[in-house]
Coordinates of C-alpha atoms in Angstrom, one line a residue:
M236 CA 130.7 73.2 65.2
K237 CA 134.0 74.4 64.5
N238 CA 133.1 78.0 63.4
I239 CA 130.8 77.7 66.7
F240 CA 133.7 77.6 68.4
K241 CA 136.0 79.7 66.5
K242 CA 132.9 82.8 67.2
A243 CA 133.1 81.8 70.6
G244 CA 136.8 82.0 70.9
A245 CA 137.1 85.1 69.2
A246 CA 134.0 86.5 71.1
I247 CA 136.4 85.4 74.7
L248 CA 139.1 86.8 73.1
A249 CA 137.1 90.5 72.8
I250 CA 135.5 90.4 76.6
A251 CA 139.3 90.3 77.9
L252 CA 140.2 92.5 75.9
L253 CA 137.8 94.9 77.0
V254 CA 138.2 93.9 80.4
A255 CA 141.9 94.6 80.1
M256 CA 140.8 98.0 79.3
L257 CA 138.7 98.8 82.1
P258 CA 139.9 100.6 84.7
Q259 CA 142.0 98.1 87.4
N260 CA 140.7 100.4 90.8
S261 CA 137.9 97.3 90.9
A262 CA 140.3 94.9 90.7
K263 CA 142.8 93.7 93.8
A264 CA 144.4 96.6 95.1
A265 CA 148.3 96.6 93.7
N266 CA 150.6 95.7 97.1
P267 CA 154.0 97.7 98.0
T268 CA 156.7 96.4 97.9
D269 CA 157.9 96.9 101.5
E270 CA 155.8 98.1 105.0
I271 CA 155.2 101.8 104.4
V272 CA 155.1 103.9 108.1
I273 CA 152.6 106.9 108.4
L274 CA 153.6 109.3 111.6
Y275 CA 150.8 111.4 112.2
T276 CA 150.0 113.7 114.9
N277 CA 146.6 115.7 116.4
D278 CA 145.6 118.9 118.9
I279 CA 149.0 120.1 119.1
H280 CA 147.6 123.4 119.9
T281 CA 151.3 124.9 119.5
Y282 CA 152.7 123.1 122.7
V283 CA 156.2 123.4 121.7
D284 CA 157.6 123.7 125.1
N285 CA 157.1 119.7 126.3
P286 CA 158.5 118.5 128.4
E287 CA 158.0 121.8 130.7
N288 CA 154.4 122.1 130.6
N289 CA 154.1 117.9 131.9
K290 CA 151.6 117.3 129.0
G291 CA 154.4 114.8 127.2
K292 CA 157.8 114.4 126.4
L293 CA 157.8 115.4 122.9
S294 CA 158.0 118.1 120.7
Y295 CA 158.3 119.0 117.3
D296 CA 162.3 117.7 117.1
H297 CA 161.6 114.5 118.2
V298 CA 158.6 114.9 115.1
A299 CA 161.3 115.8 113.3
A300 CA 164.0 113.1 114.3
M301 CA 161.0 109.9 114.0
K302 CA 160.7 110.6 110.6
K303 CA 164.8 111.2 109.7
D304 CA 165.4 107.6 111.8
L305 CA 162.9 106.0 109.5
K306 CA 163.8 107.5 106.2
D307 CA 167.5 106.6 106.9
A308 CA 166.7 103.3 107.4
G309 CA 164.7 103.1 104.2
K310 CA 161.7 102.8 104.9
A311 CA 159.0 105.0 103.0
V312 CA 157.6 107.3 105.2
L313 CA 154.9 110.2 105.4
L314 CA 154.1 112.5 108.0
V315 CA 150.5 113.9 108.8
D316 CA 148.8 116.4 111.0
A317 CA 144.8 115.6 111.8
G318 CA 144.6 119.9 112.6
D319 CA 144.9 122.2 115.1
H320 CA 148.2 123.3 115.4
V321 CA 148.3 126.8 115.1
Q322 CA 146.5 128.5 118.1
G323 CA 146.3 127.2 121.8
T324 CA 149.4 129.0 123.3
A325 CA 151.4 132.5 123.3
Y326 CA 154.3 130.0 121.3
G327 CA 151.3 130.4 118.3
S328 CA 149.0 133.5 119.0
L329 CA 151.8 136.2 119.2
D330 CA 152.5 135.7 115.8
K331 CA 149.4 134.0 114.1
G332 CA 150.9 131.1 113.8
A333 CA 154.0 132.0 111.7
A334 CA 156.8 130.1 113.9
I335 CA 154.3 126.9 114.1
V336 CA 154.1 126.6 110.8
S337 CA 157.5 127.0 110.3
F338 CA 158.5 124.2 112.7
M339 CA 156.0 121.8 110.5
E340 CA 157.8 123.0 107.1
Q341 CA 161.2 122.1 109.0
A342 CA 160.2 118.5 110.9
G343 CA 159.0 117.2 107.5
Y344 CA 155.0 117.7 107.8
D345 CA 153.9 116.1 104.5
L346 CA 150.3 116.9 104.5
A347 CA 147.6 118.6 106.8
T348 CA 143.7 119.0 107.6
I349 CA 142.2 122.4 108.6
G350 CA 141.2 121.9 112.3
N351 CA 138.6 124.2 114.0
H352 CA 141.1 126.2 115.6
E353 CA 143.0 126.8 112.0
F354 CA 140.3 129.3 111.4
D355 CA 141.2 131.9 115.1
Y356 CA 143.3 134.3 113.8
E357 CA 140.2 135.0 111.1
M358 CA 139.7 133.8 107.3
P359 CA 142.4 135.7 106.0
R360 CA 145.2 134.7 107.8
A361 CA 143.9 131.1 107.5
L362 CA 143.6 130.6 104.1
E363 CA 147.1 131.9 103.8
I364 CA 147.4 129.3 106.2
I365 CA 146.4 126.4 104.3
T366 CA 146.9 128.0 100.6
K367 CA 150.2 129.2 100.5
G368 CA 152.7 127.3 102.6
K369 CA 155.0 124.8 102.0
V370 CA 152.5 121.8 103.6
P371 CA 149.6 121.2 101.3
Y372 CA 145.9 120.7 103.3
V373 CA 143.1 118.8 102.4
S374 CA 139.7 119.3 103.2
C375 CA 137.0 117.7 101.6
N376 CA 133.9 119.7 102.7
F377 CA 135.7 123.6 103.5
K378 CA 133.9 125.2 100.5
K379 CA 133.2 128.2 99.4
A380 CA 129.5 129.4 99.6
S381 CA 129.5 128.5 95.7
G382 CA 130.4 125.2 96.5
E383 CA 133.9 125.1 95.3
T384 CA 136.4 123.8 97.6
V385 CA 139.0 125.9 99.1
V386 CA 142.0 123.4 98.8
D387 CA 142.1 119.8 97.2
A388 CA 139.6 117.5 98.6
Y389 CA 142.3 114.4 98.7
K390 CA 146.1 114.0 98.0
I391 CA 147.5 110.7 96.8
F392 CA 151.3 109.6 97.6
E393 CA 153.0 106.7 95.6
L394 CA 155.1 104.9 97.6
N395 CA 156.5 101.3 97.1
G396 CA 154.4 100.9 94.3
A397 CA 151.4 101.9 95.8
K398 CA 148.9 104.6 95.8
I399 CA 147.7 105.9 99.1
A400 CA 145.0 108.6 99.2
F401 CA 144.3 110.8 102.1
V402 CA 140.5 112.5 102.1
G403 CA 140.8 115.5 104.5
V404 CA 137.8 116.1 106.5
T405 CA 137.0 119.6 108.6
T406 CA 134.6 119.6 111.8
P407 CA 131.2 121.3 110.9
E408 CA 131.4 122.5 114.2
S409 CA 134.2 124.9 113.2
I410 CA 131.6 127.4 112.6
T411 CA 130.3 127.7 116.1
K412 CA 133.6 126.3 117.6
S413 CA 135.9 129.0 115.4
T414 CA 133.9 132.3 115.3
P415 CA 130.5 132.7 113.0
K416 CA 131.5 135.6 111.6
Y417 CA 134.7 134.8 110.0
F418 CA 132.9 132.6 107.9
M419 CA 130.4 135.7 106.6
D420 CA 131.3 138.7 104.0
E421 CA 130.5 142.2 105.0
N422 CA 127.0 141.5 104.9
G423 CA 126.4 138.7 106.7
N424 CA 125.6 136.1 104.7
W425 CA 127.7 133.0 104.2
A426 CA 130.8 133.2 102.4
Y427 CA 132.5 129.6 103.6
V428 CA 130.4 126.9 104.6
I429 CA 131.4 123.7 106.1
D430 CA 129.3 120.2 105.0
G431 CA 127.9 118.5 107.8
G432 CA 123.8 118.5 107.7
E433 CA 121.9 118.4 110.7
D434 CA 121.3 114.5 110.4
G435 CA 125.0 114.3 108.8
A436 CA 123.9 113.2 105.3
A437 CA 125.6 116.1 104.1
L438 CA 128.8 115.2 105.4
Y439 CA 128.7 111.5 104.6
A440 CA 128.0 112.5 100.8
T441 CA 130.7 114.8 100.7
V442 CA 133.3 112.5 102.2
Q443 CA 131.8 109.7 100.2
K444 CA 132.4 111.6 96.9
A445 CA 136.2 112.3 98.1
V446 CA 136.4 108.9 98.4
D447 CA 135.1 107.7 95.3
A448 CA 137.2 110.7 93.2
A449 CA 140.5 109.3 95.2
K450 CA 139.3 105.7 94.0
A451 CA 138.9 106.8 90.4
A452 CA 142.3 108.1 90.3
G453 CA 144.0 105.4 91.0
A454 CA 144.1 104.9 94.7
D455 CA 144.6 101.4 96.1
M456 CA 144.0 102.6 99.6
V457 CA 142.2 105.8 101.0
I458 CA 143.0 107.0 104.2
A459 CA 140.5 110.0 106.1
L460 CA 142.8 112.4 107.8
G461 CA 140.0 114.7 109.6
H462 CA 139.5 116.2 112.4
L463 CA 135.9 115.2 113.5
G464 CA 136.6 114.0 117.1
I465 CA 134.2 111.0 119.1
D466 CA 132.3 113.5 121.8
A467 CA 128.7 113.0 122.1
E468 CA 128.4 116.6 121.6
S469 CA 129.2 116.4 118.0
A470 CA 127.3 113.5 117.0
P471 CA 126.3 113.4 114.0
W472 CA 129.7 114.9 112.7
R473 CA 132.3 112.8 114.4
S474 CA 134.2 110.4 112.8
T475 CA 132.6 106.9 114.0
D476 CA 129.9 108.4 112.6
V477 CA 131.0 108.9 108.7
I478 CA 133.0 105.3 109.0
A479 CA 129.6 103.8 110.0
N480 CA 128.0 106.0 106.9
V481 CA 130.7 106.0 103.8
T482 CA 132.4 102.5 102.0
G483 CA 135.7 102.6 100.7
L484 CA 138.2 103.8 103.9
S485 CA 140.9 101.9 105.2
A486 CA 141.7 104.2 108.1
F487 CA 140.3 107.3 110.2
I488 CA 143.3 109.4 111.5
D489 CA 141.4 112.0 113.8
G490 CA 141.4 114.9 116.3
H491 CA 139.4 117.7 117.7
S492 CA 138.3 115.4 120.8
H493 CA 141.8 114.8 122.3
S494 CA 141.2 111.0 122.5
T495 CA 143.7 108.4 122.9
V496 CA 142.8 106.0 121.0
E497 CA 145.5 103.8 119.5
C498 CA 143.6 101.3 117.7
Q499 CA 139.5 101.2 117.9
I500 CA 137.8 99.1 115.0
V501 CA 134.7 100.4 113.4
K502 CA 132.9 98.7 111.1
D503 CA 132.1 100.6 108.0
K504 CA 128.6 101.2 105.4
A505 CA 129.1 97.9 104.3
G506 CA 130.5 96.2 107.4
K507 CA 134.2 96.0 106.7
D508 CA 136.6 97.0 109.2
V509 CA 138.1 100.5 109.5
V510 CA 141.3 101.3 111.7
L511 CA 140.4 104.4 114.3
T512 CA 143.1 106.7 115.7
Q513 CA 144.0 109.6 117.3
T514 CA 146.9 110.5 119.7
G515 CA 145.3 112.7 122.3
S516 CA 147.2 116.1 122.6
Y517 CA 149.5 118.4 123.1
L518 CA 151.9 116.0 121.2
A519 CA 151.8 113.6 124.4
T520 CA 151.9 110.9 121.9
V521 CA 152.9 110.8 117.9
G522 CA 150.4 107.8 116.3
K523 CA 152.7 105.3 114.1
M524 CA 150.9 103.5 111.2
T525 CA 152.3 100.9 109.8
I526 CA 150.6 99.9 106.2
G527 CA 151.8 96.1 105.6
K528 CA 152.4 94.5 102.2
D529 CA 149.1 93.2 101.9
L530 CA 147.9 96.7 102.7
S531 CA 147.2 96.0 105.7
V532 CA 146.8 98.7 108.9
K533 CA 148.8 98.6 112.3
T534 CA 148.8 101.5 114.6
E535 CA 150.5 102.5 117.7
L536 CA 151.0 105.3 119.6
V537 CA 154.8 106.9 121.0
S538 CA 154.9 108.8 123.6
E539 CA 158.8 108.8 124.2
Y540 CA 161.2 109.4 121.8
A541 CA 165.8 109.6 122.8
N542 CA 166.2 111.3 119.1
S543 CA 165.9 115.1 118.4
D544 CA 166.4 117.2 115.0
A545 CA 168.8 120.1 116.2
A546 CA 167.8 122.2 113.8
V547 CA 164.2 122.0 114.3
R548 CA 165.0 122.0 118.3
A549 CA 167.0 125.3 118.2
S550 CA 164.2 127.0 116.6
V551 CA 161.8 125.9 118.8
D552 CA 164.5 127.4 122.0
E553 CA 164.6 130.7 120.2
L554 CA 160.8 130.6 120.0
I555 CA 160.1 129.9 123.9
D556 CA 163.1 132.4 124.5
V557 CA 161.4 135.4 122.3
V558 CA 158.2 134.5 124.4
E559 CA 159.8 134.7 127.8
G560 CA 161.2 137.7 127.2
K561 CA 158.0 139.5 126.0
L562 CA 155.5 137.6 128.7
G563 CA 158.0 136.4 131.3
T564 CA 157.1 139.4 133.8
V565 CA 156.1 138.1 137.3
I566 CA 153.4 139.9 138.5
G567 CA 151.6 137.6 141.3
Y568 CA 152.2 134.2 143.5
A569 CA 149.7 131.4 143.5
E570 CA 149.8 129.4 147.2
E571 CA 147.2 127.2 145.8
G572 CA 146.3 126.2 142.5
L573 CA 143.3 126.7 140.3
F574 CA 141.9 124.5 137.9
A575 CA 140.5 123.6 134.5
Y576 CA 141.5 120.5 134.0
N577 CA 140.6 117.8 137.6
P578 CA 144.2 116.8 138.6
A579 CA 143.0 113.2 139.2
D580 CA 142.2 112.5 135.8
G581 CA 143.1 115.4 133.5
K582 CA 139.4 115.6 132.6
R583 CA 138.4 119.0 131.3
L584 CA 136.1 119.6 134.1
V585 CA 135.9 123.8 133.0
R586 CA 134.1 122.6 129.6
S587 CA 131.1 120.6 132.0
E588 CA 131.0 122.0 135.4
E589 CA 131.9 124.9 137.9
T590 CA 135.3 125.2 138.8
N591 CA 137.5 128.1 141.0
L592 CA 139.5 129.0 137.7
G593 CA 136.3 129.1 135.8
D594 CA 134.8 131.7 138.8
F595 CA 138.2 133.5 138.8
C596 CA 138.2 134.2 135.2
A597 CA 134.4 135.5 135.2
D598 CA 135.3 137.7 138.2
A599 CA 138.7 139.1 136.1
V600 CA 136.1 140.4 133.4
Y601 CA 133.8 141.7 135.9
Y602 CA 136.3 143.5 137.5
L603 CA 137.5 145.0 134.4
F604 CA 134.5 146.6 133.7
N605 CA 132.8 147.4 137.3
D606 CA 136.8 148.2 139.3
T607 CA 139.1 148.6 136.1
E608 CA 136.9 150.7 133.7
G609 CA 134.5 152.0 136.2
L610 CA 131.4 150.9 134.4
D611 CA 128.0 148.9 136.2
V612 CA 128.2 145.9 135.2
D613 CA 125.3 143.2 136.3
V614 CA 127.0 140.0 135.0
A615 CA 130.3 138.4 133.5
I616 CA 131.1 135.6 131.1
M617 CA 134.1 133.1 130.2
N618 CA 133.1 130.1 128.2
G619 CA 135.2 127.1 128.9
G620 CA 136.4 126.7 125.9
G621 CA 138.5 129.9 126.5
I622 CA 140.1 128.5 129.5
R623 CA 143.0 126.4 128.1
A624 CA 145.0 125.0 131.0
D625 CA 145.3 125.8 135.0
L626 CA 146.8 128.1 136.7
P627 CA 149.4 126.4 138.9
A628 CA 150.3 127.0 142.1
G629 CA 153.8 129.2 142.0
P630 CA 154.8 132.9 140.1
I631 CA 151.8 134.0 138.0
T632 CA 153.1 135.7 134.9
Y633 CA 151.8 137.6 131.8
K634 CA 152.7 133.9 130.0
T635 CA 150.7 132.2 132.5
C636 CA 147.8 134.4 131.7
K637 CA 148.1 134.1 128.0
T638 CA 148.6 130.3 128.5
I639 CA 145.1 130.1 130.0
H640 CA 143.3 132.9 127.9
T641 CA 145.0 132.4 124.3
F642 CA 142.8 133.1 121.7
G643 CA 143.3 137.0 121.7
N644 CA 139.3 137.8 122.2
V645 CA 138.6 141.3 122.9
M646 CA 136.1 142.4 125.5
C647 CA 133.3 144.3 125.3
L648 CA 129.5 145.2 127.6
M649 CA 126.3 144.8 126.4
T650 CA 123.2 145.5 127.4
V651 CA 121.0 143.3 127.0
K652 CA 117.1 142.1 127.9
G653 CA 116.6 139.4 131.4
Q654 CA 115.2 137.2 128.8
Q655 CA 118.5 137.2 126.4
I656 CA 120.4 136.4 129.8
L657 CA 117.7 133.0 130.1
D658 CA 117.9 132.1 127.0
M659 CA 122.0 132.3 127.0
L660 CA 122.4 130.0 129.9
E661 CA 119.9 127.8 128.6
W662 CA 121.7 127.7 125.4
A663 CA 125.1 127.3 127.7
Y664 CA 124.2 124.6 129.4
K665 CA 122.1 122.3 126.8
N666 CA 124.8 119.8 127.3
V667 CA 125.4 119.3 131.0
G668 CA 124.8 116.1 132.1
E669 CA 125.7 114.0 128.8
S670 CA 129.1 115.7 127.6
E671 CA 131.3 119.0 127.7
S672 CA 130.7 122.0 125.7
G673 CA 133.0 124.7 124.7
G674 CA 130.3 127.0 125.2
F675 CA 129.9 125.8 129.0
L676 CA 130.0 129.3 130.8
H677 CA 131.2 130.6 134.0
T678 CA 130.1 133.5 135.8
A679 CA 130.6 136.4 137.9
G680 CA 127.0 138.0 139.4
L681 CA 124.5 135.3 139.0
K682 CA 123.7 132.1 140.7
Y683 CA 120.7 129.7 139.5
E684 CA 120.1 126.3 139.2
I685 CA 120.4 123.2 135.8
H686 CA 117.6 120.9 136.0
T687 CA 119.6 117.8 134.0
D688 CA 116.3 115.7 134.1
I689 CA 114.8 118.9 132.2
A690 CA 115.5 118.6 128.2
A691 CA 117.4 121.9 127.1
N692 CA 114.4 124.6 125.8
V693 CA 116.3 125.5 122.4
V694 CA 115.9 125.5 118.8
K695 CA 119.5 125.3 116.7
D696 CA 119.7 125.8 112.9
D697 CA 121.6 123.4 110.5
K698 CA 125.2 125.1 111.7
G699 CA 124.6 124.4 115.0
I700 CA 123.7 128.2 116.4
W701 CA 121.2 129.0 118.8
A702 CA 117.8 129.6 116.5
S703 CA 115.2 129.8 118.8
A704 CA 113.7 129.3 122.5
G705 CA 111.8 125.8 122.7
T706 CA 108.4 125.4 123.6
G707 CA 108.8 123.2 126.9
A708 CA 110.1 124.1 129.8
Y709 CA 113.7 125.8 130.7
R710 CA 116.1 123.7 132.4
V711 CA 118.0 126.6 133.8
Q712 CA 116.1 128.0 136.4
N713 CA 115.9 130.0 139.9
V714 CA 118.5 132.6 137.9
Q715 CA 119.4 135.4 140.4
V716 CA 121.3 138.5 139.8
L717 CA 123.8 140.0 142.2
N718 CA 122.8 144.3 143.0
S719 CA 126.2 145.1 143.5
K720 CA 124.4 147.9 145.5
T721 CA 123.2 146.0 148.3
G722 CA 125.2 143.1 148.0
E723 CA 121.8 140.6 147.6
Y724 CA 120.9 138.9 145.0
E725 CA 117.4 139.4 142.9
K726 CA 115.3 137.4 141.0
L727 CA 115.8 137.4 136.9
D728 CA 113.8 140.1 136.0
L729 CA 113.0 139.2 131.8
T730 CA 112.0 142.3 131.1
K731 CA 114.5 144.4 132.6
N732 CA 117.5 145.7 131.3
Y733 CA 121.5 144.4 132.3
N734 CA 124.8 145.1 131.4
I735 CA 127.1 141.8 130.7
A736 CA 129.8 141.7 130.3
G737 CA 132.4 139.2 127.8
T738 CA 134.4 138.8 124.8
N739 CA 133.4 139.7 121.5
Y740 CA 133.7 135.9 120.6
T741 CA 130.4 135.0 122.5
L742 CA 128.3 138.3 122.7
R743 CA 128.7 139.6 119.5
N744 CA 130.5 137.2 116.8
M745 CA 128.3 133.9 117.6
G746 CA 130.8 132.3 119.4
D747 CA 129.5 128.8 120.1
G748 CA 126.7 129.5 118.5
F749 CA 125.5 132.1 121.2
S750 CA 123.0 134.2 118.7
M751 CA 120.4 135.7 120.9
F752 CA 121.5 139.2 121.6
E753 CA 120.1 140.5 118.8
G754 CA 119.0 144.0 119.2
A755 CA 121.4 144.4 122.5
T756 CA 123.1 147.9 122.8
L757 CA 126.8 147.7 122.2
V758 CA 128.2 149.9 125.6
K759 CA 131.4 149.3 124.9
D760 CA 134.0 147.4 122.7
Y761 CA 137.7 146.5 122.3
V762 CA 138.6 147.0 126.0
M763 CA 141.2 144.9 126.9
E764 CA 142.2 141.1 125.4
D765 CA 141.4 138.2 127.4
Y766 CA 144.7 137.2 128.8
L767 CA 145.7 141.3 129.7
A768 CA 141.8 141.6 131.4
L769 CA 143.3 138.3 133.3
A770 CA 146.5 139.5 134.4
N771 CA 145.0 143.2 135.2
Y772 CA 142.8 141.1 137.6
V773 CA 145.9 139.4 139.6
L774 CA 147.8 142.6 139.5
S775 CA 144.4 143.8 141.4
F776 CA 145.2 141.5 144.4
N777 CA 146.6 142.5 147.8
K778 CA 150.3 142.0 148.2
T779 CA 151.8 140.9 150.9
W780 CA 155.5 139.5 150.7
T781 CA 156.3 135.9 151.9
D782 CA 159.9 135.3 153.4
N783 CA 161.5 134.0 150.2
G784 CA 160.7 137.3 148.2
K785 CA 157.6 135.7 146.5
V786 CA 154.3 137.8 146.3
A787 CA 151.3 135.9 147.8
T788 CA 148.3 137.2 145.3
I789 CA 146.0 134.4 145.6
T790 CA 145.4 133.0 148.4
K791 CA 143.9 129.2 149.8
A792 CA 140.9 130.8 151.1
Q793 CA 140.4 132.7 147.8
Y794 CA 138.7 130.6 145.3
A795 CA 139.8 127.6 147.8
N796 CA 137.7 125.0 146.5
L797 CA 138.1 123.0 143.0
K798 CA 134.3 122.9 142.6
G799 CA 133.8 126.9 142.6
D800 CA 131.8 128.7 145.2
G801 CA 128.6 127.4 144.7
R802 CA 127.6 129.7 141.7
I803 CA 125.9 127.1 139.5
T804 CA 123.7 124.4 141.2
V805 CA 122.9 120.8 139.0
V806 CA 119.8 119.3 140.0
E807 CA 119.8 116.0 138.9
T808 CA 115.8 115.0 140.0
S809 CA 113.4 117.7 139.6
A810 CA 110.2 117.3 142.2
N811 CA 107.2 118.5 140.6
T812 CA 108.6 120.1 137.6
P813 CA 106.2 122.7 135.8
D814 CA 105.1 122.0 132.6
E815 CA 106.8 125.3 131.0
T816 CA 109.3 128.1 132.3
P817 CA 108.7 131.5 130.9
K818 CA 109.9 132.1 127.6
T819 CA 109.4 135.5 126.3
A820 CA 109.0 139.0 128.2
D821 CA 105.5 138.8 128.2
A822 CA 105.8 136.1 130.8
K823 CA 107.2 137.7 133.7
V824 CA 104.9 136.9 135.8
A825 CA 104.5 133.2 135.0
G826 CA 108.4 133.7 135.6
L827 CA 107.6 134.3 139.2
L828 CA 105.3 132.2 140.0
L829 CA 107.2 129.4 138.6
V830 CA 110.1 130.2 141.3
T831 CA 107.4 130.3 144.1
F832 CA 106.2 127.4 143.1
I833 CA 110.0 125.7 142.5
A834 CA 110.7 127.0 146.1
A835 CA 107.7 125.3 147.6
A836 CA 108.4 122.0 146.2
F837 CA 111.4 122.0 147.6
A838 CA 110.3 122.9 150.3
S839 CA 108.1 119.5 150.7
V840 CA 109.6 117.4 148.5
A841 CA 113.2 115.9 149.2
T842 CA 115.5 116.7 146.4
R843 CA 119.0 115.2 145.4
K844 CA 121.0 118.1 143.9
K845 CA 124.8 118.1 143.2
T846 CA 126.3 121.4 143.9
F847 CA 129.7 122.0 142.1

């Protein structure tokens, strides 16, 4: 009997020793000796001149002071950013984000992830920013075509005895919401990819692999530092989708959708609570995450901060002076404001409906080619995502125009078929009635209806790019093109050639997924940058001097209605919707019959319309 107990005791001892030798990640996480603070920002978009822009009361000098004050108080603190920091206003675009990167370094950022707009200065510059600066970047799903990650998938920080890992996640929408060609080689092959998958499975698997790897490396808790957002149009690649399909995250610091989320609890795949947070945009707030001694997570958003870092403030002011010196010349005056955002609630109207500023920007493109260049243009377009700010009442400067059109996209003119215009419009308005989209087009030279009760007649590929027309009816109907010679609108002819003006981003580089222009003829390229085209239009107006010496350029009568002048009519309930709308040039006759059919139906059946 003694031998039995002796053998049993030896076995138990052996098991205990074996357990002691196993990795301790599966055991209870180490507890920090004191609270840990994570400061976080997202979607700053180079808005460094706060509070001047009325978006908020903070800038990089306040962020720097927050971190310094916490450290001086003896706190373990990190400062991280969830993407879209180097592009957005003239403060970023004049030097391709160099000044912004410098501000982040001065402010003491410890980590950042890659937003879609980090790619806007083309891939070589993006790689320089994310791999060669002092601030490290993480992204588990931005990869070379070979499958190798470009930057680390995660990074672990040891604070107060606890190891905190951050897994970086970049939205797969970056390919279309930046410029697809930037991700290709000179032969048109994909050189870089962002794991996503049509159903999101590839994204979830990549994130799960990174979370597991971080835990295997000793992380006590894992936080996602992502640029995914929560907009409906971003499904299935939203932060909420990722949380629901992975395990092991404690929190998700998000960006991309410009949402203000102080603390939202989302269940992960195992049913455990994950804290989701996002600061909004433009430094309206700074996030503050407090990790307790038990590794609990508490988040809050800070909208004001009294202290400022003098050195960082001096650098910001120096940049503002440089930009004002280059772009501060007054070129006009607006008696009334034109709007991209709803003045009542701040909603980005320009991404979901016609606005007076959207019309104005499209008219600027039309004017550039028709009047300045003396070329025959039928249609001009400007994507809503390219209109980044309102045009306020008061003096208009080059900086005003640069703040509206920040990307530096170049204008071009192409000859396309009417069918390609119809497909372009169908793709542009696929989300109308459901969610906003940066690909929402504002147009000049066109009038048409969007029937929101008809599903969009489009097919997209796994990268979210237009692949073909679908097999159903088109939701965009009754398309009419302005005849500039007669001043009358005429029905779109699917077989006819039309000259269309817009940016390289949309027409040539598949921006926002517009890839239906294969076979189009390039008439003229690299004509003028977007903001200069806008300034060119401002300068075209008849100028009269007011009593106070200001130039009255844009009057209330011109572009008076916030909702635009009725180029786009949204039809919420179609009357006797036909089974099919023409999808090919061969169906021109059917298209004409369809227009006649709709007109007859409208005459006999009451139809509720909403006109923007």
